[in-house]
mmCIF file of C-alpha atoms and ligand atoms in Angstrom:
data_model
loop_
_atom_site.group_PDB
_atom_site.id
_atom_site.type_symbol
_atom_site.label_atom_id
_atom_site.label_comp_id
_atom_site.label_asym_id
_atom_site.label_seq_id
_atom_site.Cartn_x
_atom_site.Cartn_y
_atom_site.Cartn_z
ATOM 1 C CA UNK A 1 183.853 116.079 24.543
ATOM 2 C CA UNK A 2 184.726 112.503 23.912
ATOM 3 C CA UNK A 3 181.713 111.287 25.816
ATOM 4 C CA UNK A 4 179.938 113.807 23.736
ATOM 5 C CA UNK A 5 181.073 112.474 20.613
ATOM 6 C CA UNK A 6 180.040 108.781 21.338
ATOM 7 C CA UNK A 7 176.695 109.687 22.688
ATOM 8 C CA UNK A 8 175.871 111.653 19.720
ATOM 9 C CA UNK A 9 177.380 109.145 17.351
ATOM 10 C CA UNK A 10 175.216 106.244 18.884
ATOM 11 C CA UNK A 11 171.949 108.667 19.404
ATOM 12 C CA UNK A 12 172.491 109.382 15.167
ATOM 13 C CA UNK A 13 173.050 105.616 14.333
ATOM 14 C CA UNK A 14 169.739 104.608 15.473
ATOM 15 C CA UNK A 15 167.634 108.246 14.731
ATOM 16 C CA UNK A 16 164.349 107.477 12.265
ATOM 17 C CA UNK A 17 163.263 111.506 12.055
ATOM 18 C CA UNK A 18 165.952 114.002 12.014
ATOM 19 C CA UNK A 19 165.707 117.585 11.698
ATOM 20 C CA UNK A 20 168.370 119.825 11.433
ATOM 21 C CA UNK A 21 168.755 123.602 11.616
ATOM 22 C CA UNK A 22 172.007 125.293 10.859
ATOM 23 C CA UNK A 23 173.567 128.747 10.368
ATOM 24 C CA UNK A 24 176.378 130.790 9.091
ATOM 25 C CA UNK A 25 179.026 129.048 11.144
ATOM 26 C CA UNK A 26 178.493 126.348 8.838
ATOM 27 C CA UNK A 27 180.205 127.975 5.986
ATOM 28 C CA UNK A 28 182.595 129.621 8.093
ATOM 29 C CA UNK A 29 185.124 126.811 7.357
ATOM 30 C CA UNK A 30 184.318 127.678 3.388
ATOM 31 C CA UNK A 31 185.313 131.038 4.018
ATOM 32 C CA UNK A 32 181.689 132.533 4.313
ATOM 33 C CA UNK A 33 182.086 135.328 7.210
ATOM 34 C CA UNK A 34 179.274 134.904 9.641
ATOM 35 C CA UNK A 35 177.036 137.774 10.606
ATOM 36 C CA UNK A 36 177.405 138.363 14.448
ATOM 37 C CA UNK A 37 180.717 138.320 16.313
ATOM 38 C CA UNK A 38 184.630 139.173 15.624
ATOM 39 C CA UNK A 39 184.699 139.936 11.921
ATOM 40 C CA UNK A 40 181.071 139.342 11.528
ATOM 41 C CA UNK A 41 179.194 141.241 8.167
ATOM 42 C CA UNK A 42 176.788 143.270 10.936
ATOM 43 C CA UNK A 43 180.239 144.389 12.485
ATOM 44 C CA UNK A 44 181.188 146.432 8.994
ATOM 45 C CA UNK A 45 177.153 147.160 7.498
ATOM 46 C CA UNK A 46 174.413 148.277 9.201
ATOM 47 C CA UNK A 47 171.670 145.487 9.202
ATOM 48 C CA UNK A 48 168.766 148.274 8.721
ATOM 49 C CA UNK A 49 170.481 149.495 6.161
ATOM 50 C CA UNK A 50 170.880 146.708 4.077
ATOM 51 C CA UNK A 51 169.364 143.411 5.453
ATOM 52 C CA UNK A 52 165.690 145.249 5.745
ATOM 53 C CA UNK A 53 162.613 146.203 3.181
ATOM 54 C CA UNK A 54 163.158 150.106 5.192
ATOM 55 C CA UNK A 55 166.808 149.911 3.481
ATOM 56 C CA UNK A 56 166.077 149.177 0.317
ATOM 57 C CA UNK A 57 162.735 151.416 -0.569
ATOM 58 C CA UNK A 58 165.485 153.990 0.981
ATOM 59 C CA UNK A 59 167.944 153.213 -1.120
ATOM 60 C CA UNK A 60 167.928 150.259 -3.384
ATOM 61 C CA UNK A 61 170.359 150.714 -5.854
ATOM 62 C CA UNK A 62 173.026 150.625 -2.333
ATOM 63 C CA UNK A 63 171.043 147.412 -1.607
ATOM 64 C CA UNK A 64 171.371 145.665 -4.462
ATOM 65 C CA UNK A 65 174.869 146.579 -5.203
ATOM 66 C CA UNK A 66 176.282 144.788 -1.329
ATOM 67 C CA UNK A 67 173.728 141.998 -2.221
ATOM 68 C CA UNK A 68 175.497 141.410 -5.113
ATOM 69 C CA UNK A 69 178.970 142.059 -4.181
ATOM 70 C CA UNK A 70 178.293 139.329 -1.592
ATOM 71 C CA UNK A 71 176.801 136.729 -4.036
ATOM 72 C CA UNK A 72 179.823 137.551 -6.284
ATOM 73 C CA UNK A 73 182.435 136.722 -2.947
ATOM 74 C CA UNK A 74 180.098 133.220 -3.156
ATOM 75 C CA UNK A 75 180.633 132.772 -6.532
ATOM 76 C CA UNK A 76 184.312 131.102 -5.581
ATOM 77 C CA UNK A 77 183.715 129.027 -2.326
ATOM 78 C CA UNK A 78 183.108 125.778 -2.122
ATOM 79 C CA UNK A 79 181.327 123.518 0.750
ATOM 80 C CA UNK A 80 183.095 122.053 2.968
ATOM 81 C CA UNK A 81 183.109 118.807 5.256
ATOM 82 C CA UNK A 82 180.947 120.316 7.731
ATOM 83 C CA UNK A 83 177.983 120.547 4.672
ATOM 84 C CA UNK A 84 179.260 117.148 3.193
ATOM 85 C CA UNK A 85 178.617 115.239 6.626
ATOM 86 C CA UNK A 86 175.592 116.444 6.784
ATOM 87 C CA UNK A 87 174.672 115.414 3.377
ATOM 88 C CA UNK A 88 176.104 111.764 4.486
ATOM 89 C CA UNK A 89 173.659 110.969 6.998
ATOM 90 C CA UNK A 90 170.843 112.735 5.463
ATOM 91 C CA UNK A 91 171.729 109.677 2.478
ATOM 92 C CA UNK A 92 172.025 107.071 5.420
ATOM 93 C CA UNK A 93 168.713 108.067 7.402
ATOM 94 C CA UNK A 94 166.503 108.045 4.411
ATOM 95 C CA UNK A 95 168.314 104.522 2.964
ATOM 96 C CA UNK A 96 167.039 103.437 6.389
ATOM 97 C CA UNK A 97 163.580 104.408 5.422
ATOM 98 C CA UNK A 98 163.594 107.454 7.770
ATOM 99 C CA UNK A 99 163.620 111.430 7.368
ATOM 100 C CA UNK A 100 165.520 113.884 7.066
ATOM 101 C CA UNK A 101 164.952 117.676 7.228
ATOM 102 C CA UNK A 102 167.524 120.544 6.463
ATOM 103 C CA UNK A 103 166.228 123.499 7.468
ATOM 104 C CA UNK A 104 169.391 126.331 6.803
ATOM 105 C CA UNK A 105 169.730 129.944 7.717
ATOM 106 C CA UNK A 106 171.842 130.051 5.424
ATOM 107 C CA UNK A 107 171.444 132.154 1.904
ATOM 108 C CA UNK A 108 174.716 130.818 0.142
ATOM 109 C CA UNK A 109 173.537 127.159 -1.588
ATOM 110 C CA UNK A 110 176.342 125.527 0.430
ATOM 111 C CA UNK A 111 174.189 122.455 1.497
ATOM 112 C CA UNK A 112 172.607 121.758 -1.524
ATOM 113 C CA UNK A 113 176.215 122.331 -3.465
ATOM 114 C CA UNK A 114 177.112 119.540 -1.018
ATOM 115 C CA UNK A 115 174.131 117.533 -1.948
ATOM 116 C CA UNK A 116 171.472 117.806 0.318
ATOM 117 C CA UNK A 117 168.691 117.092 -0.766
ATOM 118 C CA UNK A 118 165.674 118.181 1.332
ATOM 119 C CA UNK A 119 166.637 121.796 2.690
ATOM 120 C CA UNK A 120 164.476 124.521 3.652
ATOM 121 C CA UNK A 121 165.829 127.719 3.285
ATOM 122 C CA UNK A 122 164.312 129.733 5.908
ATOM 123 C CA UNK A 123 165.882 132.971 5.310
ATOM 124 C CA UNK A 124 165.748 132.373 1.230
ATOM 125 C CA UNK A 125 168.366 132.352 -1.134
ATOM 126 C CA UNK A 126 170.902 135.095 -2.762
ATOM 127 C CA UNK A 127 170.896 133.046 -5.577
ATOM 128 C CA UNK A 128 167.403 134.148 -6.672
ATOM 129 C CA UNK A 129 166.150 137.406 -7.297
ATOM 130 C CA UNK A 130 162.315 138.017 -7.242
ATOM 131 C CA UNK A 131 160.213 141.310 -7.889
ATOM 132 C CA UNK A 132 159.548 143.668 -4.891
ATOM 133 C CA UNK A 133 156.154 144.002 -5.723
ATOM 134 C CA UNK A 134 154.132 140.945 -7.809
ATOM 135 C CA UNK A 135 155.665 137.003 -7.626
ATOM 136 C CA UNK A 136 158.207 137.034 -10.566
ATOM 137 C CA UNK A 137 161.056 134.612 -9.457
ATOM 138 C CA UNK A 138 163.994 134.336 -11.199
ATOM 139 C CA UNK A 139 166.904 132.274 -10.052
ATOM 140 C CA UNK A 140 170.735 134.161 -11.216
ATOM 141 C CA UNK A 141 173.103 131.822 -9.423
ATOM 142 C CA UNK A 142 176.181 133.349 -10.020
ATOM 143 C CA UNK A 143 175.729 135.390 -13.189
ATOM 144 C CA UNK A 144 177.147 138.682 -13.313
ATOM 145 C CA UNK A 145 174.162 141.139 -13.402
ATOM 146 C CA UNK A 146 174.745 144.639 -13.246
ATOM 147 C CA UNK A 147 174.719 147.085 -10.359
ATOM 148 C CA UNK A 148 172.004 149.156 -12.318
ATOM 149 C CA UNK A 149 168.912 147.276 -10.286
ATOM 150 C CA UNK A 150 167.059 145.200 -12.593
ATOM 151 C CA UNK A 151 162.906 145.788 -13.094
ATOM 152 C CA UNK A 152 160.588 143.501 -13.223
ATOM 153 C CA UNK A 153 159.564 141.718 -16.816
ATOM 154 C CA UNK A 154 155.938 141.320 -15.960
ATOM 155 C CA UNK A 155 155.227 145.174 -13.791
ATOM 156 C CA UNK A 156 158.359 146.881 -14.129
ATOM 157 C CA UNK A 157 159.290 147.467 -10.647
ATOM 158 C CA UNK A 158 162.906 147.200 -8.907
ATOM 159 C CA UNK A 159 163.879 143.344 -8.228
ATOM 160 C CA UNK A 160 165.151 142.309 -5.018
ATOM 161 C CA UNK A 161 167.408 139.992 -3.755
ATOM 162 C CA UNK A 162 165.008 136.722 -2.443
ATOM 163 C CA UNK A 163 166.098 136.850 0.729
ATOM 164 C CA UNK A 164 164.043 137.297 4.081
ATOM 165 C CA UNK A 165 164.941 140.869 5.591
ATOM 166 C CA UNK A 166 164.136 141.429 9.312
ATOM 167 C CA UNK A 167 160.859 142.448 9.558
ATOM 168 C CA UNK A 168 159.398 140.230 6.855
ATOM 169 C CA UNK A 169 157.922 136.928 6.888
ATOM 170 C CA UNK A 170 159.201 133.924 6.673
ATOM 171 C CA UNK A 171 157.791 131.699 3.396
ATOM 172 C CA UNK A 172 154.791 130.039 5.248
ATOM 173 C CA UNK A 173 155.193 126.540 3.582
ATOM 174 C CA UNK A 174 159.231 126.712 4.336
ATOM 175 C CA UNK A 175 158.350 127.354 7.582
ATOM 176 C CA UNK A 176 155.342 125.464 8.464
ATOM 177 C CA UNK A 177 157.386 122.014 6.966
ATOM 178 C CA UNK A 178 160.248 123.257 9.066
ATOM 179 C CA UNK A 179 158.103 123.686 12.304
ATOM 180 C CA UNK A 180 156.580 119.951 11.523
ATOM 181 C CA UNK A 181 159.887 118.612 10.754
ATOM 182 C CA UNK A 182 160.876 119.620 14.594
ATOM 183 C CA UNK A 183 157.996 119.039 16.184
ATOM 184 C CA UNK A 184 158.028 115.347 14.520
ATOM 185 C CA UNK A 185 162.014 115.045 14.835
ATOM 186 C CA UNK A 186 163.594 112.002 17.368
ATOM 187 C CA UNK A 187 166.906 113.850 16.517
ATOM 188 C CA UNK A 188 167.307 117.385 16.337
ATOM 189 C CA UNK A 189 170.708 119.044 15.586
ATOM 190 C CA UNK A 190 171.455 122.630 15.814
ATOM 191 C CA UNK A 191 174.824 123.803 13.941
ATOM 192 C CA UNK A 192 176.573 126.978 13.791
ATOM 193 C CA UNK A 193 173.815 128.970 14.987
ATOM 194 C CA UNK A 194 173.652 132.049 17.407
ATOM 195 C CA UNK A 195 170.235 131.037 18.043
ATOM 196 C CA UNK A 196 168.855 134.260 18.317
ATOM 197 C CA UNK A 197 167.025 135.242 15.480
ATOM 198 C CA UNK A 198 163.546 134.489 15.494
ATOM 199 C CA UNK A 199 161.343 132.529 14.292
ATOM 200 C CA UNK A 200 164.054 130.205 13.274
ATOM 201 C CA UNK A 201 165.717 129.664 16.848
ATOM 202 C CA UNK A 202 162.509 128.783 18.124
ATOM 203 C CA UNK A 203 163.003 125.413 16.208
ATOM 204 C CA UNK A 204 164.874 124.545 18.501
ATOM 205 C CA UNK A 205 162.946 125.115 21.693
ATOM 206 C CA UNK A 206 159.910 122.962 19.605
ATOM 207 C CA UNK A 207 162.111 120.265 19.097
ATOM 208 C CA UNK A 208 163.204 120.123 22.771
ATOM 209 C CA UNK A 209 159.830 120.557 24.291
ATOM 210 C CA UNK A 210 158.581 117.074 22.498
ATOM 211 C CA UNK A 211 161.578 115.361 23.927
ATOM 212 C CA UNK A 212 163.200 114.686 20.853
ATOM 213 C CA UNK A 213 166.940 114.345 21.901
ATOM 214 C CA UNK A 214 168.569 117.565 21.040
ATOM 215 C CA UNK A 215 172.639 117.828 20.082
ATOM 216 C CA UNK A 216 174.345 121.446 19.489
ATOM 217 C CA UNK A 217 177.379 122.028 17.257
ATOM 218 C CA UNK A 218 179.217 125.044 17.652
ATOM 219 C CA UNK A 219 182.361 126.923 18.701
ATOM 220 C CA UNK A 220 181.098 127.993 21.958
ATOM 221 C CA UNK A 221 178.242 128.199 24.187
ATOM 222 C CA UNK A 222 174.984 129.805 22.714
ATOM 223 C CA UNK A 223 171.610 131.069 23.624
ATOM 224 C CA UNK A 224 170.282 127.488 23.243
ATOM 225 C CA UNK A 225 173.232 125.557 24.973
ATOM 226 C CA UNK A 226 171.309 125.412 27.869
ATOM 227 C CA UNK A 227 168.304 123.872 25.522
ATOM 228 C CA UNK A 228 170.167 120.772 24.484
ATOM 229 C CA UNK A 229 170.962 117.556 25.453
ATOM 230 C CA UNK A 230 174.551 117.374 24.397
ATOM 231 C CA UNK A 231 176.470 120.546 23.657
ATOM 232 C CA UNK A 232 179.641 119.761 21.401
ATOM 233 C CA UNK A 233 182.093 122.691 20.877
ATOM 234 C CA UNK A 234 184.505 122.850 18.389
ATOM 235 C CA UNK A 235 184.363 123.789 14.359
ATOM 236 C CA UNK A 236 181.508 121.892 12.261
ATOM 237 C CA UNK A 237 183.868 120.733 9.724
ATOM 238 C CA UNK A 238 185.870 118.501 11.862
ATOM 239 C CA UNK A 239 182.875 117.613 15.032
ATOM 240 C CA UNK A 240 180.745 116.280 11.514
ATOM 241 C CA UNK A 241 182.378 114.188 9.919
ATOM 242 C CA UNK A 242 182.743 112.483 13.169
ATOM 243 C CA UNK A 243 179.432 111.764 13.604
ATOM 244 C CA UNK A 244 178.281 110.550 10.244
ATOM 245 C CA UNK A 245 179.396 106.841 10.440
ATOM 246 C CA UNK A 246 180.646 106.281 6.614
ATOM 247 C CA UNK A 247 180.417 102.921 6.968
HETATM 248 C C1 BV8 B 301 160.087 138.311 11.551
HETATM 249 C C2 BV8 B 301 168.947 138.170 5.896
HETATM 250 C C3 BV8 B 301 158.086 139.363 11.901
HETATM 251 C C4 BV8 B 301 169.620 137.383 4.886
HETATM 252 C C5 BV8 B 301 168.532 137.597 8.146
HETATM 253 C C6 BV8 B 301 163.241 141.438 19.421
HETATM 254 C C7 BV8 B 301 163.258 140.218 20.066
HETATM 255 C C8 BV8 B 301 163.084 139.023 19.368
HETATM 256 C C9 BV8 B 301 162.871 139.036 17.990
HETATM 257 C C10 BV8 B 301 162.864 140.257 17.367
HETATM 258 C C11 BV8 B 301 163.046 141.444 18.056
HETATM 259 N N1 BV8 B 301 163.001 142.451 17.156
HETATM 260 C C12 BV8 B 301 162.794 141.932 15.923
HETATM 261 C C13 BV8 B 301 162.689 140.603 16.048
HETATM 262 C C14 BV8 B 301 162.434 139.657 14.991
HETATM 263 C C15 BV8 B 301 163.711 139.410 14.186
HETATM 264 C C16 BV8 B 301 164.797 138.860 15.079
HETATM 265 O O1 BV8 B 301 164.767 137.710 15.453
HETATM 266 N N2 BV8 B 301 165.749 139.737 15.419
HETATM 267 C C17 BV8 B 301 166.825 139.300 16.305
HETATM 268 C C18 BV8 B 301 168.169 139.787 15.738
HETATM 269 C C19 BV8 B 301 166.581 139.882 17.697
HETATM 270 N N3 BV8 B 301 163.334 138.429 13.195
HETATM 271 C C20 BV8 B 301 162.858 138.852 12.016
HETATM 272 O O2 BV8 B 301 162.779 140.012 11.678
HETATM 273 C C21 BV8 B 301 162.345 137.747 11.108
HETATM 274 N N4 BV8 B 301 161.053 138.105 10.656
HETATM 275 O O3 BV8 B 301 160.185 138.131 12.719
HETATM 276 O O4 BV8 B 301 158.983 138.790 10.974
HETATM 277 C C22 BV8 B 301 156.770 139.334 11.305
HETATM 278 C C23 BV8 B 301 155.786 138.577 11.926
HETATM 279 C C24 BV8 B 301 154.538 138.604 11.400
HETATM 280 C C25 BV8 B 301 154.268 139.378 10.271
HETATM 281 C C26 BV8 B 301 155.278 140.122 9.661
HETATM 282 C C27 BV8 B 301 156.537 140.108 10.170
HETATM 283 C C28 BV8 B 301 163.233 137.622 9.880
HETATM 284 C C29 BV8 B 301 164.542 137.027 10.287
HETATM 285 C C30 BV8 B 301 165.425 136.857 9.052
HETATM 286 C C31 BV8 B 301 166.313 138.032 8.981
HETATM 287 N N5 BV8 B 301 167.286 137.857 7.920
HETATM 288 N N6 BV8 B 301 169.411 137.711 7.181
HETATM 289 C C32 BV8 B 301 171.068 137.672 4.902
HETATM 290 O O5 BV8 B 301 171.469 138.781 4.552
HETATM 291 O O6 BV8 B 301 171.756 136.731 5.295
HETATM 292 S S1 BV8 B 301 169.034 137.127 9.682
HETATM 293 C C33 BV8 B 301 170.684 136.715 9.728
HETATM 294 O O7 BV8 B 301 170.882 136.105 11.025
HETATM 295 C C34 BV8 B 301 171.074 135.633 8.731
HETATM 296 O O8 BV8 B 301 169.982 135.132 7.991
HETATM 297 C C35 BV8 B 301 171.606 134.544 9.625
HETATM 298 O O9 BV8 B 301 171.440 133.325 9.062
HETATM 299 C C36 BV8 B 301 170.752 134.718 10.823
HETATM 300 C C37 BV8 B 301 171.188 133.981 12.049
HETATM 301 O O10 BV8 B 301 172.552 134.221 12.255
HETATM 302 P P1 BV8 B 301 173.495 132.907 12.406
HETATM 303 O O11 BV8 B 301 173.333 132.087 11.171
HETATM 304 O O12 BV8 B 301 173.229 132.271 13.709
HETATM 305 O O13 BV8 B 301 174.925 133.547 12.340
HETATM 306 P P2 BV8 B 301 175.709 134.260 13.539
HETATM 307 O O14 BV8 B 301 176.849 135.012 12.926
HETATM 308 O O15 BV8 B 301 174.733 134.989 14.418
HETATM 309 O O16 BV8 B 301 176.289 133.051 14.410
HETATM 310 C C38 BV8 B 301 177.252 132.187 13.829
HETATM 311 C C39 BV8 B 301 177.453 131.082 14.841
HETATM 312 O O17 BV8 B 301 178.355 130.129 14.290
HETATM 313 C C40 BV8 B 301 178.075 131.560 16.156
HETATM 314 O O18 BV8 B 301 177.385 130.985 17.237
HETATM 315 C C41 BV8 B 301 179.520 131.025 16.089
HETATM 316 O O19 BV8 B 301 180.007 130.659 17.369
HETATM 317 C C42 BV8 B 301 179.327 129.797 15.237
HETATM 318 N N7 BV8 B 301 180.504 129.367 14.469
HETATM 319 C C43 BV8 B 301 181.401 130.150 13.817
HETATM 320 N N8 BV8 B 301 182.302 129.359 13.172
HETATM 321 C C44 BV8 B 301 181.931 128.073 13.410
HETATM 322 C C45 BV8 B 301 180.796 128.067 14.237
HETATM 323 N N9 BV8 B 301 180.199 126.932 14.653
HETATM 324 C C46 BV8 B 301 180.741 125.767 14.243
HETATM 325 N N10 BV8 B 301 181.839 125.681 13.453
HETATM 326 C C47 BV8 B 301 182.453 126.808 13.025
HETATM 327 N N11 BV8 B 301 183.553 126.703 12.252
HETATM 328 ZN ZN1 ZN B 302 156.753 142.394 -10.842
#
């Protein structure tokens, strides 16, 4: 792991283009459970149920109440040195005139409460609520809103929570400047990801296919550990920091 560490450290202190994609082990360190795994939110709900567009025209009052209940359980985390690393070197790579992309799984704000600044939220937000049927946006943060399902001010119909369910599409320019970002990387990191939810994952296997040097962070071995150049296990909050050189 040392040899790891010092590789990585070294490979970081001279990237121009990084791109980054992370996931819900992440937050795990904030207290944010992750989704797959012991203790993980698919192992108590039923990802049809709730994480899809089928769930909710079924029932989306239930929808919108666990949406909620979760953004509520956000409302009192904070990030945590895992996030703030990253937010480090994204402020050193871009005072070195490079770039930096952020592209996060991740629907809880963590990153950008950290301060990152460029992130792509590939799977959208729970922060933001939008209308199931025309384009009204509106962002809630943390506001209580009640579990009687809002409608839309402009058509009427139910809101939703602005998240990408499975099935759906990704936001085309979130993902198109993600896909760039890896197919234009020198660095690409991968933290606190299962890697196996598409199209996301496949950032990854872009990244690595135009020899950009490719560094994993997680807890164990994953679907893309055999992807990567350098696979570093052990929590993100502590393997981070590490690499970010706060000079
Ligand atoms: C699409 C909603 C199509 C928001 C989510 C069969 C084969 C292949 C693909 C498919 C298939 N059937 C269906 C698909 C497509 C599907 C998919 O990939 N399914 C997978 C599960 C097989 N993808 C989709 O449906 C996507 N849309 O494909 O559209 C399309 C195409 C054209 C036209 C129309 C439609 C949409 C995907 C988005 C789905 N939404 N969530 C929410 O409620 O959060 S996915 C859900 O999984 C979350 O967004 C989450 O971010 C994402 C990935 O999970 P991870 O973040 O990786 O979390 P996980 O718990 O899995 O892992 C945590 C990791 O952290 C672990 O490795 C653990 O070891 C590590 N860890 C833990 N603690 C720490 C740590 N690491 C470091 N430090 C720690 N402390
Ligand atoms: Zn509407």
């Amino acid at each position: 792991m040392e040899q790891g560490l010092a590789q990585s450290r070294s490979i970081l202190a001279d990237a121009g283009n990084v791109a980054v994609l992370s996931g819900a082990g992440i937050s795990a360190e904030s207290g944010v459970p992750t989704y797959r795994g012991a203790g993980g939110i698919w192992e108590g709900f039923s990802a049809a149920e709730l994480a899809s567009a089928e769930g909710f025209a079924r029932d989306p009052a239930k929808v919108w109440g666990w949406h909620n209940q979760r953004r509520m359980q956000l409302a009192a985390i904070k990030f945590n040195a895992g996030h703030k690393a990253l937010a480090d070197l994204e402020a050193q790579v871009v005072a070195r005139g490079g770039t930096f992309t952020l592209a996060t799984q991740n629907i809880d704000g963590l990153h950008q409460a950290a301060g990152s600044q460029n992130v792509l939220e590939l799977h959208g937000t729970i922060l933001a609520i939008r209308c199931s049927t025309c384009t009204d946006k509106r962002h809630i943060g943390f506001e209580p809103v009640d579990d009687e399902i809002p409608r839309c001010r402009e058509c009427g119909a139910y809101m939703r929570p602005d998240i990408v369910w499975f099935g759906e599409q990704l936001p085309a320019d979130v993902w198109e400047a993600a896909a760039k970002a890896a197919y234009e990387c020198d660095v690409f990191m991968t933290i606190g990801t299962s890697a196996v939810v598409y199209p996301a994952a496949g950032l990854i296997e872009m990244a690595a296919g135009t020899g950009a040097k490719t560094i994993e962070v997680n807890l164990q071995r994953t679907a893309a550990s055999g992807l990567v150049n350098i696979s570093l296990q052990g929590k993100a909050g502590e393997i981070l920091p590490q690499l970010v050189d706060l000079t």
